[in-house]
Structures are given as structure tokens and as C-alpha cells.
Amino acid sequence: METSPHTTKVIDGKYAFKAMDYDTYLQMVAGLLLENKVTGSIQSEALVEYSRLNMHRMHRIKKTMQVLPEVKSILESITVPQTWLVLTEGWCGDAAQILPALHGLSQLNGNIKLLLLLRDENLDLMDQYLTNKSSKSIPILIVYDSSTREELFNWGPRPAEVQEKLLDMMQKGMPYETIKEEVHRWYAKDRTNSIQHEISNLVHEHSQPRP
């Protein structure tokens, strides 16, 4: 996971205008799958299968996710409207694990507006949030004040523990399919708890009055 400190960066309003809500995103991905297509600039049978599997994951997580009491308390305390803008694609396995959790958290407070934006159609924004200054890894969450559009923090592409695990497996030269299985096994065992804690901690940190 990578995060940024508080900055005076202002997010261009055009991105919120182009973005969609969670339900519209699901409908779009499902509609494309009916045509054996996926979001993004690359089309392949493998990506179609990933996207189908991801839809099942997202629906399952939405049904089983349990918001932690301490997380609920923090998110319910937000009093200033903020936008949660997420760069994503339907075929992305990490996004399938994370988006339902972000949606669940956003539902706790009417001051949170969750918007989703396709990465491949917004590479100018993606290039501002590269992982390790080189990788266009997703999802990336950009949280900003809805009124001033000033960025509060950003997060992604995955929780710190599984990011470390992923990098370790890659350094060991493990096969891609094995790495993918291990990552999804970690998400299943974690039950969105790490996502909840990391996001709520950042919300709490950046909701405090500035000196």
C-alpha cells in the first residue's frame, strides 16, 4: 500500500463528471460480459473470465462483509462532504476484493460519495498515482474534499500486508498463477478487515483540524 501526506493538490472536476457510482459500474461490467467483453483497452478471453469471476467475488463480499465497530464509529463521524474517487477496471482481481469494501464503508455516511473511474480511459490521472513511480497498479483511491476538491489522502493498490507478500513472492520468482492464488487466499482470510482499518485510520488522520 502507498499513501500520501496531506497536500494542497486539487483534483480536476472533470474526473468526477466522467465517473460513475458503484451500481452503474457493476451494470456496465455485467453488460460488457454479455458481449464477452471487458473494460479497458485490451480484450481477451482470459480477461473476460477474470471479469466474470470478479463479479462473483464482488457480490459475495457485499453480502458477507461485516463493518468493524471502531471503523463504523470513525466513518460516521465525518461531517465535511468528501469524494472517494477510485481508478479501477473490471478485470482487476484486487479491485474486485477492494471495491465492495469501499462501497460498504461509503454507505455508512451520507457525506461520503463513492465514484469509480476506468483507469485506461484516464491515464493522465493514473500517471499521477503510480506505484513505486512506475506501475499503473489498481485500484487507487483518491479522497478529496467535495467542495474545494483538495486531496486529503490517497491509498492503494492493496493493503500493506498483502502488498508486502506480493512483492516477496515476485522477488522469489514464483509463477504468476501461484501468486494470484495466494493473494486471493489472503483476501479471503482477511475478510476486508485490513482495508477497513487502513482506510478508517487515514480518514481519522485527515479529518483532524489542521494547526
Short mmCIF file of C-alpha atoms in Angstrom, two decimals:
data_model
loop_
_atom_site.label_atom_id
_atom_site.label_comp_id
_atom_site.label_asym_id
_atom_site.label_seq_id
_atom_site.Cartn_x
_atom_site.Cartn_y
_atom_site.Cartn_z
CA MET A 1 0.00 0.00 0.00
CA GLU A 2 1.16 3.52 -0.75
CA THR A 3 -0.28 6.64 0.81
CA SER A 4 0.46 10.33 0.56
CA PRO A 5 0.60 13.00 3.26
CA HIS A 6 -1.77 15.93 3.22
CA THR A 7 -1.10 18.14 0.22
CA THR A 8 -2.68 21.14 -1.44
CA LYS A 9 -3.24 19.13 -4.62
CA VAL A 10 -6.60 19.88 -6.22
CA ILE A 11 -8.40 17.18 -8.22
CA ASP A 12 -9.78 18.38 -11.55
CA GLY A 13 -13.58 18.40 -11.51
CA LYS A 14 -13.69 16.68 -14.91
CA TYR A 15 -12.90 13.33 -13.28
CA ALA A 16 -15.95 13.37 -11.02
CA PHE A 17 -18.06 14.36 -14.02
CA LYS A 18 -16.79 11.36 -16.00
CA ALA A 19 -17.03 8.90 -13.11
CA MET A 20 -19.89 6.57 -12.18
CA ASP A 21 -21.41 5.25 -8.97
CA TYR A 22 -20.93 1.68 -7.76
CA ASP A 23 -24.18 0.24 -9.12
CA THR A 24 -23.64 1.81 -12.55
CA TYR A 25 -20.14 0.32 -12.62
CA LEU A 26 -21.49 -3.16 -11.87
CA GLN A 27 -24.15 -2.79 -14.56
CA MET A 28 -21.54 -1.69 -17.08
CA VAL A 29 -19.22 -4.63 -16.35
CA ALA A 30 -22.14 -7.07 -16.48
CA GLY A 31 -23.35 -5.59 -19.77
CA LEU A 32 -19.93 -5.95 -21.35
CA LEU A 33 -19.70 -9.56 -20.19
CA LEU A 34 -22.92 -10.35 -22.05
CA GLU A 35 -20.95 -9.41 -25.18
CA ASN A 36 -17.84 -11.31 -23.98
CA LYS A 37 -16.06 -8.01 -23.50
CA VAL A 38 -14.30 -6.30 -20.61
CA THR A 39 -13.48 -2.76 -19.58
CA GLY A 40 -10.16 -1.34 -20.64
CA SER A 41 -8.05 -1.14 -23.76
CA ILE A 42 -7.19 -4.85 -24.03
CA GLN A 43 -9.69 -7.59 -24.87
CA SER A 44 -9.03 -11.31 -24.38
CA GLU A 45 -10.79 -14.50 -23.31
CA ALA A 46 -8.65 -14.61 -20.18
CA LEU A 47 -9.69 -11.11 -19.14
CA VAL A 48 -13.34 -11.99 -19.76
CA GLU A 49 -13.02 -14.97 -17.41
CA TYR A 50 -11.25 -12.83 -14.79
CA SER A 51 -14.02 -10.29 -15.04
CA ARG A 52 -16.74 -12.93 -14.63
CA LEU A 53 -15.02 -14.33 -11.58
CA ASN A 54 -14.61 -10.84 -10.17
CA MET A 55 -18.33 -10.17 -10.42
CA HIS A 56 -18.98 -13.24 -8.28
CA ARG A 57 -16.35 -12.09 -5.79
CA MET A 58 -17.85 -8.63 -5.53
CA HIS A 59 -21.37 -9.90 -4.94
CA ARG A 60 -20.12 -12.37 -2.32
CA ILE A 61 -18.10 -9.77 -0.43
CA LYS A 62 -21.01 -7.32 -0.43
CA LYS A 63 -23.19 -9.99 1.22
CA THR A 64 -20.62 -11.18 3.78
CA MET A 65 -18.75 -8.00 4.75
CA GLN A 66 -19.11 -7.01 8.39
CA VAL A 67 -18.08 -3.47 9.26
CA LEU A 68 -15.91 -3.34 12.38
CA PRO A 69 -17.41 -1.25 15.22
CA GLU A 70 -14.36 1.00 15.56
CA VAL A 71 -14.34 1.62 11.81
CA LYS A 72 -18.04 2.41 11.78
CA SER A 73 -17.53 4.98 14.53
CA ILE A 74 -14.78 6.80 12.65
CA LEU A 75 -16.62 6.94 9.35
CA GLU A 76 -19.88 8.05 10.94
CA SER A 77 -18.01 10.98 12.49
CA ILE A 78 -17.24 12.60 9.10
CA THR A 79 -19.01 15.95 8.95
CA VAL A 80 -17.49 17.55 5.83
CA PRO A 81 -18.52 16.02 2.47
CA GLN A 82 -15.72 14.10 0.78
CA THR A 83 -15.43 12.26 -2.52
CA TRP A 84 -13.85 8.83 -2.82
CA LEU A 85 -12.67 8.56 -6.42
CA VAL A 86 -11.35 5.14 -7.44
CA LEU A 87 -9.33 4.20 -10.52
CA THR A 88 -10.26 0.65 -11.48
CA GLU A 89 -11.04 -1.89 -14.23
CA GLY A 90 -13.48 -4.79 -14.25
CA TRP A 91 -10.84 -7.46 -14.86
CA CYS A 92 -8.66 -6.45 -11.90
CA GLY A 93 -8.62 -9.05 -9.14
CA ASP A 94 -7.53 -6.65 -6.41
CA ALA A 95 -10.28 -4.22 -7.39
CA ALA A 96 -12.86 -6.99 -7.05
CA GLN A 97 -11.69 -7.60 -3.48
CA ILE A 98 -11.48 -3.93 -2.53
CA LEU A 99 -14.35 -2.12 -4.28
CA PRO A 100 -17.14 -3.87 -2.34
CA ALA A 101 -15.39 -2.94 0.91
CA LEU A 102 -15.08 0.70 -0.15
CA HIS A 103 -18.73 0.69 -1.17
CA GLY A 104 -19.75 -0.76 2.19
CA LEU A 105 -17.76 1.87 4.06
CA SER A 106 -19.11 4.71 1.92
CA GLN A 107 -22.66 3.67 2.81
CA LEU A 108 -22.04 4.49 6.47
CA ASN A 109 -22.16 8.25 5.97
CA GLY A 110 -24.07 10.46 3.56
CA ASN A 111 -21.06 12.79 3.48
CA ILE A 112 -19.09 10.16 1.53
CA LYS A 113 -19.60 9.98 -2.24
CA LEU A 114 -18.00 6.96 -3.91
CA LEU A 115 -17.20 7.37 -7.62
CA LEU A 116 -15.45 4.92 -9.95
CA LEU A 117 -13.30 5.83 -12.93
CA LEU A 118 -11.83 3.48 -15.53
CA ARG A 119 -8.04 3.56 -15.48
CA ASP A 120 -7.38 3.05 -19.19
CA GLU A 121 -9.62 5.97 -20.10
CA ASN A 122 -7.91 8.26 -17.58
CA LEU A 123 -4.21 7.57 -17.84
CA ASP A 124 -3.42 11.24 -17.26
CA LEU A 125 -4.78 10.83 -13.72
CA MET A 126 -3.34 7.33 -13.29
CA ASP A 127 0.13 8.63 -14.09
CA GLN A 128 -0.09 10.86 -11.01
CA TYR A 129 -0.54 7.83 -8.74
CA LEU A 130 1.97 5.26 -9.96
CA THR A 131 3.07 2.54 -7.54
CA ASN A 132 6.83 2.69 -6.99
CA LYS A 133 6.84 5.54 -9.55
CA SER A 134 6.41 3.11 -12.43
CA SER A 135 3.46 0.73 -12.13
CA LYS A 136 -0.13 1.57 -13.09
CA SER A 137 -1.42 -0.77 -10.39
CA ILE A 138 -5.07 -0.51 -9.40
CA PRO A 139 -7.30 0.15 -7.61
CA ILE A 140 -6.19 3.58 -6.45
CA LEU A 141 -8.42 5.51 -4.06
CA ILE A 142 -8.19 9.31 -4.13
CA VAL A 143 -10.08 11.03 -1.32
CA TYR A 144 -10.74 14.75 -1.55
CA ASP A 145 -12.89 17.48 -0.07
CA SER A 146 -16.03 17.59 -2.21
CA SER A 147 -16.28 21.37 -2.01
CA THR A 148 -12.69 22.53 -2.53
CA ARG A 149 -11.62 19.34 -4.40
CA GLU A 150 -8.43 19.44 -2.31
CA GLU A 151 -6.92 15.99 -1.90
CA LEU A 152 -6.98 14.64 1.64
CA PHE A 153 -5.12 11.38 1.00
CA ASN A 154 -4.75 8.51 -1.45
CA TRP A 155 -4.49 4.78 -0.94
CA GLY A 156 -3.75 1.69 -2.99
CA PRO A 157 -3.36 -0.53 -4.81
CA ARG A 158 -3.82 -3.03 -1.95
CA PRO A 159 -3.43 -3.36 1.85
CA ALA A 160 0.11 -3.13 3.19
CA GLU A 161 0.38 -6.73 4.36
CA VAL A 162 -0.64 -8.32 1.09
CA GLN A 163 1.42 -5.80 -0.90
CA GLU A 164 4.49 -6.93 1.03
CA LYS A 165 3.53 -10.57 0.49
CA LEU A 166 3.09 -9.97 -3.23
CA LEU A 167 6.46 -8.29 -3.64
CA ASP A 168 8.16 -11.10 -1.73
CA MET A 169 6.62 -13.76 -3.98
CA MET A 170 7.61 -11.81 -7.09
CA GLN A 171 11.19 -11.47 -5.87
CA LYS A 172 11.28 -15.23 -5.34
CA GLY A 173 10.21 -15.74 -8.95
CA MET A 174 7.04 -17.64 -8.11
CA PRO A 175 4.67 -18.39 -11.04
CA TYR A 176 2.02 -15.74 -11.72
CA GLU A 177 -0.89 -18.15 -11.17
CA THR A 178 0.52 -19.20 -7.79
CA ILE A 179 0.98 -15.59 -6.74
CA LYS A 180 -2.57 -14.75 -7.79
CA GLU A 181 -4.00 -17.68 -5.82
CA GLU A 182 -2.02 -16.73 -2.71
CA VAL A 183 -3.16 -13.11 -2.92
CA HIS A 184 -6.82 -14.07 -3.20
CA ARG A 185 -6.39 -16.58 -0.36
CA TRP A 186 -5.07 -13.74 1.78
CA TYR A 187 -8.06 -11.54 0.96
CA ALA A 188 -10.48 -14.35 1.85
CA LYS A 189 -8.80 -14.91 5.20
CA ASP A 190 -8.60 -11.19 5.98
CA ARG A 191 -12.34 -10.61 5.34
CA THR A 192 -11.79 -6.92 4.40
CA ASN A 193 -10.51 -6.12 7.92
CA SER A 194 -7.19 -4.67 6.73
CA ILE A 195 -8.92 -2.50 4.14
CA GLN A 196 -11.33 -1.23 6.78
CA HIS A 197 -8.58 -0.40 9.27
CA GLU A 198 -6.25 1.30 6.77
CA ILE A 199 -8.98 3.46 5.24
CA SER A 200 -10.56 4.43 8.56
CA ASN A 201 -7.14 5.30 10.03
CA LEU A 202 -6.46 7.62 7.09
CA VAL A 203 -9.93 9.17 7.37
CA HIS A 204 -9.37 9.79 11.07
CA GLU A 205 -5.89 11.25 10.49
CA HIS A 206 -7.04 13.63 7.78
CA SER A 207 -10.25 14.65 9.49
CA GLN A 208 -8.36 16.27 12.33
CA PRO A 209 -8.19 20.08 12.37
CA ARG A 210 -5.00 21.41 10.78
CA PRO A 211 -2.74 23.51 13.06
#
